[in-house]
Amino acid sequence: MSQTQTIPKSIQKENLSMSSNNLLKGKKGIIIGVANKWSIAWAVAKACMREGAEIGFTYQGERVLRNLGKLFKEENLDPFSVNLDVTKDEELSSCGETIKKQYGQIDFFLHAVAFAKREELGGEFVNTSRDGYHLAQDVSSYSLIALSKVFKPLMEEKGGSIVALSYLGSERVVKNYNVMGVAKAALESTARYLAYDMGPKNIRVNVVSPGPIKTLSASGIDDFSKMLEHFRSVAPLKKNVSAEEVADTCVFLFSDLSRAITGELIYVDCGYNTLAM
């Protein structure tokens, strides 16, 4: 896929949550974690393009590549993309080299990868398997360290911004979230330590914690529809969060408007996290 990319008319017309202000004009970023059109990462990618950024993608395997191909075709896009399994060091290294050859330098990347075995997202947490725990941590948490190490040299010259996606289940018990909640807690702590390490290079690291959003991965959580209903009924803004609202926050964190913000956890959950439950 070529490097040439334009913002498609369909994205321009959608207007998503706000009109374009060219907040990311001249910037280049990598989106990690788009699986399909319902992915929060896809909403982030579209918002970044709306704001003038040039976006590249990583994907894992042919099935995800086919899904991306359909999305690119629908939106009249032809962006750069590269295969990446975040659990394999050799692919991480190869991905970094490929992106360096393509872009030279990048300005930001989105970490939106998480995975846990289906059987670990239900029942009693005490029954979490050793293998299931390790897998969830490797994909959902350690990958932020691995990716930051790979992309750090590509952001050191001008500085950059790293954003990871989490969820409130990192600090509160959410039924059936189980091992993923523990992995997200590790992710948030990881981001703070990375922010400290990478700050001298003017590389910022922040975490966005959205409210529950109906994505393909969320469908693996038992009783997720009930979770959405409960959220909408009690959140201060009395509504569910949209992927586009999360994306706009990520755009802010990628932009120079957030140049003094790092090591932070930002909730995009209609105020739900403020409630005493």
PDB file of C-alpha atoms in Angstrom:
ATOM      1  CA  MET A   1       0.000   0.000   0.000  1.00  0.00           C
ATOM      2  CA  SER A   2       1.341   3.402  -0.871  1.00  0.00           C
ATOM      3  CA  GLN A   3       2.207   6.349   1.322  1.00  0.00           C
ATOM      4  CA  THR A   4      -0.041   8.788  -0.568  1.00  0.00           C
ATOM      5  CA  GLN A   5      -3.158   9.577   1.416  1.00  0.00           C
ATOM      6  CA  THR A   6      -5.991  12.075   1.247  1.00  0.00           C
ATOM      7  CA  ILE A   7      -8.850  12.710   3.619  1.00  0.00           C
ATOM      8  CA  PRO A   8     -11.878  11.090   1.936  1.00  0.00           C
ATOM      9  CA  LYS A   9     -15.044  13.090   1.358  1.00  0.00           C
ATOM     10  CA  SER A  10     -17.033  10.619   3.448  1.00  0.00           C
ATOM     11  CA  ILE A  11     -14.917  11.472   6.492  1.00  0.00           C
ATOM     12  CA  GLN A  12     -15.149  15.181   5.744  1.00  0.00           C
ATOM     13  CA  LYS A  13     -18.932  14.972   5.562  1.00  0.00           C
ATOM     14  CA  GLU A  14     -19.319  12.914   8.716  1.00  0.00           C
ATOM     15  CA  ASN A  15     -18.030  15.843  10.792  1.00  0.00           C
ATOM     16  CA  LEU A  16     -17.738  13.270  13.616  1.00  0.00           C
ATOM     17  CA  SER A  17     -17.676  15.258  16.867  1.00  0.00           C
ATOM     18  CA  MET A  18     -16.142  18.488  15.601  1.00  0.00           C
ATOM     19  CA  SER A  19     -15.054  20.194  12.403  1.00  0.00           C
ATOM     20  CA  SER A  20     -11.445  20.025  11.280  1.00  0.00           C
ATOM     21  CA  ASN A  21      -9.064  22.531  12.851  1.00  0.00           C
ATOM     22  CA  ASN A  22      -5.927  20.983  11.338  1.00  0.00           C
ATOM     23  CA  LEU A  23      -4.668  20.207  14.841  1.00  0.00           C
ATOM     24  CA  LEU A  24      -2.380  17.496  13.492  1.00  0.00           C
ATOM     25  CA  LYS A  25      -1.378  19.083  10.203  1.00  0.00           C
ATOM     26  CA  GLY A  26       2.097  17.962   9.179  1.00  0.00           C
ATOM     27  CA  LYS A  27       2.229  15.161  11.763  1.00  0.00           C
ATOM     28  CA  LYS A  28       2.654  11.443  11.113  1.00  0.00           C
ATOM     29  CA  GLY A  29       1.281   8.739  13.353  1.00  0.00           C
ATOM     30  CA  ILE A  30       0.869   4.989  13.663  1.00  0.00           C
ATOM     31  CA  ILE A  31      -2.391   3.389  14.762  1.00  0.00           C
ATOM     32  CA  ILE A  32      -2.003  -0.012  16.408  1.00  0.00           C
ATOM     33  CA  GLY A  33      -5.109  -2.042  17.082  1.00  0.00           C
ATOM     34  CA  VAL A  34      -7.680  -1.531  14.314  1.00  0.00           C
ATOM     35  CA  ALA A  35      -9.563  -4.803  13.897  1.00  0.00           C
ATOM     36  CA  ASN A  36     -12.718  -3.647  12.108  1.00  0.00           C
ATOM     37  CA  LYS A  37     -14.944  -0.617  11.566  1.00  0.00           C
ATOM     38  CA  TRP A  38     -16.289  -0.780  15.133  1.00  0.00           C
ATOM     39  CA  SER A  39     -12.807  -0.467  16.678  1.00  0.00           C
ATOM     40  CA  ILE A  40     -12.124   2.616  18.779  1.00  0.00           C
ATOM     41  CA  ALA A  41      -8.749   2.669  17.022  1.00  0.00           C
ATOM     42  CA  TRP A  42     -10.507   3.151  13.671  1.00  0.00           C
ATOM     43  CA  ALA A  43     -12.422   6.127  15.042  1.00  0.00           C
ATOM     44  CA  VAL A  44      -9.111   7.554  16.281  1.00  0.00           C
ATOM     45  CA  ALA A  45      -7.511   7.040  12.877  1.00  0.00           C
ATOM     46  CA  LYS A  46     -10.353   8.867  11.123  1.00  0.00           C
ATOM     47  CA  ALA A  47     -10.229  11.740  13.617  1.00  0.00           C
ATOM     48  CA  CYS A  48      -6.471  12.073  13.121  1.00  0.00           C
ATOM     49  CA  MET A  49      -6.878  12.169   9.344  1.00  0.00           C
ATOM     50  CA  ARG A  50      -9.638  14.710   9.707  1.00  0.00           C
ATOM     51  CA  GLU A  51      -7.163  16.909  11.567  1.00  0.00           C
ATOM     52  CA  GLY A  52      -4.543  16.635   8.828  1.00  0.00           C
ATOM     53  CA  ALA A  53      -2.290  13.819  10.061  1.00  0.00           C
ATOM     54  CA  GLU A  54      -0.749  11.188   7.824  1.00  0.00           C
ATOM     55  CA  ILE A  55      -1.609   7.816   9.320  1.00  0.00           C
ATOM     56  CA  GLY A  56      -0.013   4.390   9.006  1.00  0.00           C
ATOM     57  CA  PHE A  57      -1.457   1.175  10.380  1.00  0.00           C
ATOM     58  CA  THR A  58      -0.246  -2.098  11.807  1.00  0.00           C
ATOM     59  CA  TYR A  59      -2.254  -5.288  11.501  1.00  0.00           C
ATOM     60  CA  GLN A  60      -1.885  -8.859  12.690  1.00  0.00           C
ATOM     61  CA  GLY A  61      -2.476 -11.528  10.093  1.00  0.00           C
ATOM     62  CA  GLU A  62      -4.319 -11.821   6.818  1.00  0.00           C
ATOM     63  CA  ARG A  63      -7.818 -11.730   8.320  1.00  0.00           C
ATOM     64  CA  VAL A  64      -7.260  -8.312   9.886  1.00  0.00           C
ATOM     65  CA  LEU A  65      -5.547  -7.124   6.707  1.00  0.00           C
ATOM     66  CA  ARG A  66      -8.649  -8.064   4.712  1.00  0.00           C
ATOM     67  CA  ASN A  67     -10.819  -6.121   7.167  1.00  0.00           C
ATOM     68  CA  LEU A  68      -8.534  -3.108   6.841  1.00  0.00           C
ATOM     69  CA  GLY A  69      -8.583  -3.408   3.077  1.00  0.00           C
ATOM     70  CA  LYS A  70     -12.376  -3.160   3.095  1.00  0.00           C
ATOM     71  CA  LEU A  71     -12.285  -0.114   5.359  1.00  0.00           C
ATOM     72  CA  PHE A  72      -9.664   1.602   3.205  1.00  0.00           C
ATOM     73  CA  LYS A  73     -11.710   0.932   0.082  1.00  0.00           C
ATOM     74  CA  GLU A  74     -14.904   2.258   1.659  1.00  0.00           C
ATOM     75  CA  GLU A  75     -13.146   5.465   2.706  1.00  0.00           C
ATOM     76  CA  ASN A  76     -11.128   5.858  -0.505  1.00  0.00           C
ATOM     77  CA  LEU A  77      -7.829   5.467   1.361  1.00  0.00           C
ATOM     78  CA  ASP A  78      -4.532   3.913   0.368  1.00  0.00           C
ATOM     79  CA  PRO A  79      -2.373   4.213   3.509  1.00  0.00           C
ATOM     80  CA  PHE A  80       0.837   2.533   4.569  1.00  0.00           C
ATOM     81  CA  SER A  81       0.373  -0.618   6.664  1.00  0.00           C
ATOM     82  CA  VAL A  82       2.660  -3.272   8.108  1.00  0.00           C
ATOM     83  CA  ASN A  83       2.130  -6.660   9.738  1.00  0.00           C
ATOM     84  CA  LEU A  84       2.861  -6.837  13.464  1.00  0.00           C
ATOM     85  CA  ASP A  85       2.355  -9.387  16.218  1.00  0.00           C
ATOM     86  CA  VAL A  86       3.212  -7.476  19.411  1.00  0.00           C
ATOM     87  CA  THR A  87       4.184 -10.695  21.207  1.00  0.00           C
ATOM     88  CA  LYS A  88       7.076 -11.351  18.803  1.00  0.00           C
ATOM     89  CA  ASP A  89      10.273  -9.358  19.261  1.00  0.00           C
ATOM     90  CA  GLU A  90      11.487 -10.046  15.743  1.00  0.00           C
ATOM     91  CA  GLU A  91       8.296  -8.609  14.251  1.00  0.00           C
ATOM     92  CA  LEU A  92       8.514  -5.565  16.522  1.00  0.00           C
ATOM     93  CA  SER A  93      12.059  -4.899  15.333  1.00  0.00           C
ATOM     94  CA  SER A  94      11.149  -5.443  11.686  1.00  0.00           C
ATOM     95  CA  CYS A  95       8.092  -3.202  12.029  1.00  0.00           C
ATOM     96  CA  GLY A  96      10.213  -0.401  13.464  1.00  0.00           C
ATOM     97  CA  GLU A  97      12.672  -0.605  10.603  1.00  0.00           C
ATOM     98  CA  THR A  98       9.888  -0.665   8.013  1.00  0.00           C
ATOM     99  CA  ILE A  99       8.209   2.403   9.521  1.00  0.00           C
ATOM    100  CA  LYS A 100      11.547   4.202   9.727  1.00  0.00           C
ATOM    101  CA  LYS A 101      12.129   3.596   6.003  1.00  0.00           C
ATOM    102  CA  GLN A 102       8.605   4.774   5.216  1.00  0.00           C
ATOM    103  CA  TYR A 103       8.403   7.883   7.385  1.00  0.00           C
ATOM    104  CA  GLY A 104      11.819   8.578   8.847  1.00  0.00           C
ATOM    105  CA  GLN A 105      10.301  10.194  11.930  1.00  0.00           C
ATOM    106  CA  ILE A 106       6.837   9.845  13.475  1.00  0.00           C
ATOM    107  CA  ASP A 107       5.035  12.164  15.871  1.00  0.00           C
ATOM    108  CA  PHE A 108       2.693   9.816  17.719  1.00  0.00           C
ATOM    109  CA  PHE A 109       1.249   6.353  18.029  1.00  0.00           C
ATOM    110  CA  LEU A 110      -1.898   4.838  19.502  1.00  0.00           C
ATOM    111  CA  HIS A 111      -1.709   1.666  21.576  1.00  0.00           C
ATOM    112  CA  ALA A 112      -5.100  -0.011  21.252  1.00  0.00           C
ATOM    113  CA  VAL A 113      -4.204  -3.680  21.537  1.00  0.00           C
ATOM    114  CA  ALA A 114      -5.582  -5.947  24.240  1.00  0.00           C
ATOM    115  CA  PHE A 115      -6.450  -9.617  24.423  1.00  0.00           C
ATOM    116  CA  ALA A 116      -7.557 -12.233  26.914  1.00  0.00           C
ATOM    117  CA  LYS A 117      -8.858 -15.739  26.406  1.00  0.00           C
ATOM    118  CA  ARG A 118     -12.631 -15.909  26.211  1.00  0.00           C
ATOM    119  CA  GLU A 119     -12.760 -18.357  29.117  1.00  0.00           C
ATOM    120  CA  GLU A 120     -10.896 -15.879  31.338  1.00  0.00           C
ATOM    121  CA  LEU A 121     -13.609 -13.220  30.920  1.00  0.00           C
ATOM    122  CA  GLY A 122     -16.265 -14.840  33.047  1.00  0.00           C
ATOM    123  CA  GLY A 123     -16.722 -16.825  36.225  1.00  0.00           C
ATOM    124  CA  GLU A 124     -14.501 -16.346  39.255  1.00  0.00           C
ATOM    125  CA  PHE A 125     -11.234 -14.451  38.876  1.00  0.00           C
ATOM    126  CA  VAL A 126      -9.576 -16.922  41.239  1.00  0.00           C
ATOM    127  CA  ASN A 127      -9.773 -19.496  38.458  1.00  0.00           C
ATOM    128  CA  THR A 128      -7.582 -17.459  36.103  1.00  0.00           C
ATOM    129  CA  SER A 129      -5.030 -19.754  34.485  1.00  0.00           C
ATOM    130  CA  ARG A 130      -1.309 -19.028  34.578  1.00  0.00           C
ATOM    131  CA  ASP A 131      -1.154 -19.112  30.779  1.00  0.00           C
ATOM    132  CA  GLY A 132      -4.213 -16.867  30.460  1.00  0.00           C
ATOM    133  CA  TYR A 133      -2.745 -14.330  32.885  1.00  0.00           C
ATOM    134  CA  HIS A 134       0.580 -14.214  31.060  1.00  0.00           C
ATOM    135  CA  LEU A 135      -1.072 -13.846  27.666  1.00  0.00           C
ATOM    136  CA  ALA A 136      -3.312 -10.969  28.796  1.00  0.00           C
ATOM    137  CA  GLN A 137      -0.347  -9.137  30.319  1.00  0.00           C
ATOM    138  CA  ASP A 138       1.915  -9.728  27.321  1.00  0.00           C
ATOM    139  CA  VAL A 139      -0.539  -8.455  24.708  1.00  0.00           C
ATOM    140  CA  SER A 140      -2.348  -5.791  26.728  1.00  0.00           C
ATOM    141  CA  SER A 141       0.401  -4.332  28.919  1.00  0.00           C
ATOM    142  CA  TYR A 142       3.962  -5.325  28.075  1.00  0.00           C
ATOM    143  CA  SER A 143       3.340  -4.454  24.430  1.00  0.00           C
ATOM    144  CA  LEU A 144       3.258  -0.754  25.391  1.00  0.00           C
ATOM    145  CA  ILE A 145       6.836  -1.050  26.655  1.00  0.00           C
ATOM    146  CA  ALA A 146       7.941  -2.998  23.600  1.00  0.00           C
ATOM    147  CA  LEU A 147       6.329  -0.568  21.152  1.00  0.00           C
ATOM    148  CA  SER A 148       7.670   2.479  22.976  1.00  0.00           C
ATOM    149  CA  LYS A 149      11.187   1.038  22.797  1.00  0.00           C
ATOM    150  CA  VAL A 150      10.836   0.436  19.052  1.00  0.00           C
ATOM    151  CA  PHE A 151       9.317   3.836  18.251  1.00  0.00           C
ATOM    152  CA  LYS A 152      11.365   5.959  20.669  1.00  0.00           C
ATOM    153  CA  PRO A 153      14.192   6.506  18.137  1.00  0.00           C
ATOM    154  CA  LEU A 154      11.609   7.665  15.589  1.00  0.00           C
ATOM    155  CA  MET A 155      10.290  10.375  17.933  1.00  0.00           C
ATOM    156  CA  GLU A 156      13.433  11.568  19.714  1.00  0.00           C
ATOM    157  CA  GLU A 157      14.366  14.288  17.234  1.00  0.00           C
ATOM    158  CA  LYS A 158      11.171  16.343  17.541  1.00  0.00           C
ATOM    159  CA  GLY A 159       9.426  14.767  20.495  1.00  0.00           C
ATOM    160  CA  GLY A 160       6.154  12.897  20.294  1.00  0.00           C
ATOM    161  CA  SER A 161       3.039  11.593  21.961  1.00  0.00           C
ATOM    162  CA  ILE A 162       1.992   8.084  22.943  1.00  0.00           C
ATOM    163  CA  VAL A 163      -1.595   7.294  23.912  1.00  0.00           C
ATOM    164  CA  ALA A 164      -2.868   3.967  25.261  1.00  0.00           C
ATOM    165  CA  LEU A 165      -6.478   2.916  25.800  1.00  0.00           C
ATOM    166  CA  SER A 166      -7.598   1.518  29.152  1.00  0.00           C
ATOM    167  CA  TYR A 167     -10.862   1.027  31.068  1.00  0.00           C
ATOM    168  CA  LEU A 168     -12.247   1.658  34.569  1.00  0.00           C
ATOM    169  CA  GLY A 169     -11.997  -2.072  35.290  1.00  0.00           C
ATOM    170  CA  SER A 170      -8.337  -1.366  35.985  1.00  0.00           C
ATOM    171  CA  GLU A 171      -9.159   0.131  39.372  1.00  0.00           C
ATOM    172  CA  ARG A 172     -12.635  -1.154  40.171  1.00  0.00           C
ATOM    173  CA  VAL A 173     -14.036  -4.647  40.055  1.00  0.00           C
ATOM    174  CA  VAL A 174     -16.153  -4.964  36.905  1.00  0.00           C
ATOM    175  CA  LYS A 175     -18.032  -8.230  36.674  1.00  0.00           C
ATOM    176  CA  ASN A 176     -16.595 -10.571  34.036  1.00  0.00           C
ATOM    177  CA  TYR A 177     -13.717  -8.222  33.159  1.00  0.00           C
ATOM    178  CA  ASN A 178     -11.422 -10.288  35.369  1.00  0.00           C
ATOM    179  CA  VAL A 179      -7.870 -10.747  34.046  1.00  0.00           C
ATOM    180  CA  MET A 180      -8.255  -7.886  31.592  1.00  0.00           C
ATOM    181  CA  GLY A 181      -8.828  -5.488  34.489  1.00  0.00           C
ATOM    182  CA  VAL A 182      -5.529  -6.550  36.018  1.00  0.00           C
ATOM    183  CA  ALA A 183      -3.787  -6.164  32.656  1.00  0.00           C
ATOM    184  CA  LYS A 184      -5.210  -2.656  32.243  1.00  0.00           C
ATOM    185  CA  ALA A 185      -4.010  -1.733  35.740  1.00  0.00           C
ATOM    186  CA  ALA A 186      -0.529  -2.793  34.678  1.00  0.00           C
ATOM    187  CA  LEU A 187      -0.906  -0.799  31.455  1.00  0.00           C
ATOM    188  CA  GLU A 188      -1.722   2.393  33.354  1.00  0.00           C
ATOM    189  CA  SER A 189       1.227   1.974  35.704  1.00  0.00           C
ATOM    190  CA  THR A 190       3.468   1.175  32.737  1.00  0.00           C
ATOM    191  CA  ALA A 191       2.444   4.439  31.073  1.00  0.00           C
ATOM    192  CA  ARG A 192       3.466   6.459  34.140  1.00  0.00           C
ATOM    193  CA  TYR A 193       6.922   4.869  34.262  1.00  0.00           C
ATOM    194  CA  LEU A 194       7.358   5.365  30.526  1.00  0.00           C
ATOM    195  CA  ALA A 195       6.316   9.011  30.867  1.00  0.00           C
ATOM    196  CA  TYR A 196       9.110   9.508  33.394  1.00  0.00           C
ATOM    197  CA  ASP A 197      11.725   7.768  31.256  1.00  0.00           C
ATOM    198  CA  MET A 198      10.789   9.372  27.960  1.00  0.00           C
ATOM    199  CA  GLY A 199      10.056  12.869  29.213  1.00  0.00           C
ATOM    200  CA  PRO A 200      13.622  14.152  28.724  1.00  0.00           C
ATOM    201  CA  LYS A 201      13.218  13.394  25.009  1.00  0.00           C
ATOM    202  CA  ASN A 202       9.951  15.382  24.974  1.00  0.00           C
ATOM    203  CA  ILE A 203       7.955  12.215  24.381  1.00  0.00           C
ATOM    204  CA  ARG A 204       4.693  12.270  26.297  1.00  0.00           C
ATOM    205  CA  VAL A 205       2.814   9.153  27.412  1.00  0.00           C
ATOM    206  CA  ASN A 206      -0.829   9.270  28.481  1.00  0.00           C
ATOM    207  CA  VAL A 207      -3.752   6.907  28.924  1.00  0.00           C
ATOM    208  CA  VAL A 208      -7.364   7.432  27.884  1.00  0.00           C
ATOM    209  CA  SER A 209     -10.007   5.473  29.777  1.00  0.00           C
ATOM    210  CA  PRO A 210     -13.321   5.376  27.881  1.00  0.00           C
ATOM    211  CA  GLY A 211     -16.652   4.257  29.187  1.00  0.00           C
ATOM    212  CA  PRO A 212     -18.005   0.979  27.787  1.00  0.00           C
ATOM    213  CA  ILE A 213     -18.401   1.046  23.994  1.00  0.00           C
ATOM    214  CA  LYS A 214     -19.928  -1.665  21.867  1.00  0.00           C
ATOM    215  CA  THR A 215     -16.966  -3.105  19.964  1.00  0.00           C
ATOM    216  CA  LEU A 216     -16.226  -6.609  18.727  1.00  0.00           C
ATOM    217  CA  SER A 217     -13.872  -7.270  21.643  1.00  0.00           C
ATOM    218  CA  ALA A 218     -16.445  -6.000  24.147  1.00  0.00           C
ATOM    219  CA  SER A 219     -18.905  -8.585  22.849  1.00  0.00           C
ATOM    220  CA  GLY A 220     -16.708 -11.209  24.519  1.00  0.00           C
ATOM    221  CA  ILE A 221     -17.689  -9.873  27.954  1.00  0.00           C
ATOM    222  CA  ASP A 222     -20.755 -11.549  29.433  1.00  0.00           C
ATOM    223  CA  ASP A 223     -23.787  -9.282  30.025  1.00  0.00           C
ATOM    224  CA  PHE A 224     -22.150  -6.367  28.202  1.00  0.00           C
ATOM    225  CA  SER A 225     -25.502  -5.012  27.005  1.00  0.00           C
ATOM    226  CA  LYS A 226     -26.642  -4.751  30.634  1.00  0.00           C
ATOM    227  CA  MET A 227     -23.447  -2.858  31.406  1.00  0.00           C
ATOM    228  CA  LEU A 228     -24.308  -0.309  28.707  1.00  0.00           C
ATOM    229  CA  GLU A 229     -27.835   0.128  30.055  1.00  0.00           C
ATOM    230  CA  HIS A 230     -26.586   0.645  33.604  1.00  0.00           C
ATOM    231  CA  PHE A 231     -23.923   3.111  32.478  1.00  0.00           C
ATOM    232  CA  ARG A 232     -26.415   5.212  30.539  1.00  0.00           C
ATOM    233  CA  SER A 233     -28.840   5.349  33.454  1.00  0.00           C
ATOM    234  CA  VAL A 234     -26.374   6.494  36.122  1.00  0.00           C
ATOM    235  CA  ALA A 235     -23.600   8.459  34.362  1.00  0.00           C
ATOM    236  CA  PRO A 236     -23.879  12.217  35.026  1.00  0.00           C
ATOM    237  CA  LEU A 237     -24.328  12.978  31.311  1.00  0.00           C
ATOM    238  CA  LYS A 238     -27.015  10.242  31.011  1.00  0.00           C
ATOM    239  CA  LYS A 239     -25.642   8.753  27.824  1.00  0.00           C
ATOM    240  CA  ASN A 240     -23.222   6.172  26.541  1.00  0.00           C
ATOM    241  CA  VAL A 241     -19.841   7.210  25.207  1.00  0.00           C
ATOM    242  CA  SER A 242     -19.148   7.102  21.479  1.00  0.00           C
ATOM    243  CA  ALA A 243     -15.922   6.021  19.835  1.00  0.00           C
ATOM    244  CA  GLU A 244     -15.778   9.425  18.151  1.00  0.00           C
ATOM    245  CA  GLU A 245     -15.753  11.191  21.532  1.00  0.00           C
ATOM    246  CA  VAL A 246     -12.824   9.052  22.621  1.00  0.00           C
ATOM    247  CA  ALA A 247     -11.084   9.767  19.322  1.00  0.00           C
ATOM    248  CA  ASP A 248     -11.339  13.530  19.794  1.00  0.00           C
ATOM    249  CA  THR A 249      -9.609  13.233  23.160  1.00  0.00           C
ATOM    250  CA  CYS A 250      -6.819  11.221  21.553  1.00  0.00           C
ATOM    251  CA  VAL A 251      -6.437  13.913  18.896  1.00  0.00           C
ATOM    252  CA  PHE A 252      -6.001  16.488  21.657  1.00  0.00           C
ATOM    253  CA  LEU A 253      -3.317  14.366  23.307  1.00  0.00           C
ATOM    254  CA  PHE A 254      -1.507  13.878  20.004  1.00  0.00           C
ATOM    255  CA  SER A 255      -1.636  17.600  19.295  1.00  0.00           C
ATOM    256  CA  ASP A 256       0.577  20.404  20.564  1.00  0.00           C
ATOM    257  CA  LEU A 257      -2.341  21.644  22.664  1.00  0.00           C
ATOM    258  CA  SER A 258      -1.430  18.964  25.221  1.00  0.00           C
ATOM    259  CA  ARG A 259       2.315  19.652  25.139  1.00  0.00           C
ATOM    260  CA  ALA A 260       2.580  19.909  28.948  1.00  0.00           C
ATOM    261  CA  ILE A 261       0.514  16.806  29.746  1.00  0.00           C
ATOM    262  CA  THR A 262       2.187  13.465  30.392  1.00  0.00           C
ATOM    263  CA  GLY A 263       1.773  10.489  32.719  1.00  0.00           C
ATOM    264  CA  GLU A 264      -1.948  11.184  33.019  1.00  0.00           C
ATOM    265  CA  LEU A 265      -5.047   9.009  32.985  1.00  0.00           C
ATOM    266  CA  ILE A 266      -7.906  10.846  31.277  1.00  0.00           C
ATOM    267  CA  TYR A 267     -11.446   9.536  31.580  1.00  0.00           C
ATOM    268  CA  VAL A 268     -13.843   9.866  28.671  1.00  0.00           C
ATOM    269  CA  ASP A 269     -16.833   8.310  30.380  1.00  0.00           C
ATOM    270  CA  CYS A 270     -19.511  10.972  30.805  1.00  0.00           C
ATOM    271  CA  GLY A 271     -18.437  11.368  34.426  1.00  0.00           C
ATOM    272  CA  TYR A 272     -19.107   7.762  35.456  1.00  0.00           C
ATOM    273  CA  ASN A 273     -15.744   7.406  37.222  1.00  0.00           C
ATOM    274  CA  THR A 274     -16.685  10.170  39.677  1.00  0.00           C
ATOM    275  CA  LEU A 275     -19.537   8.162  41.167  1.00  0.00           C
ATOM    276  CA  ALA A 276     -19.278   6.274  44.452  1.00  0.00           C
ATOM    277  CA  MET A 277     -20.450   2.780  43.554  1.00  0.00           C
TER     278      MET A 277
END
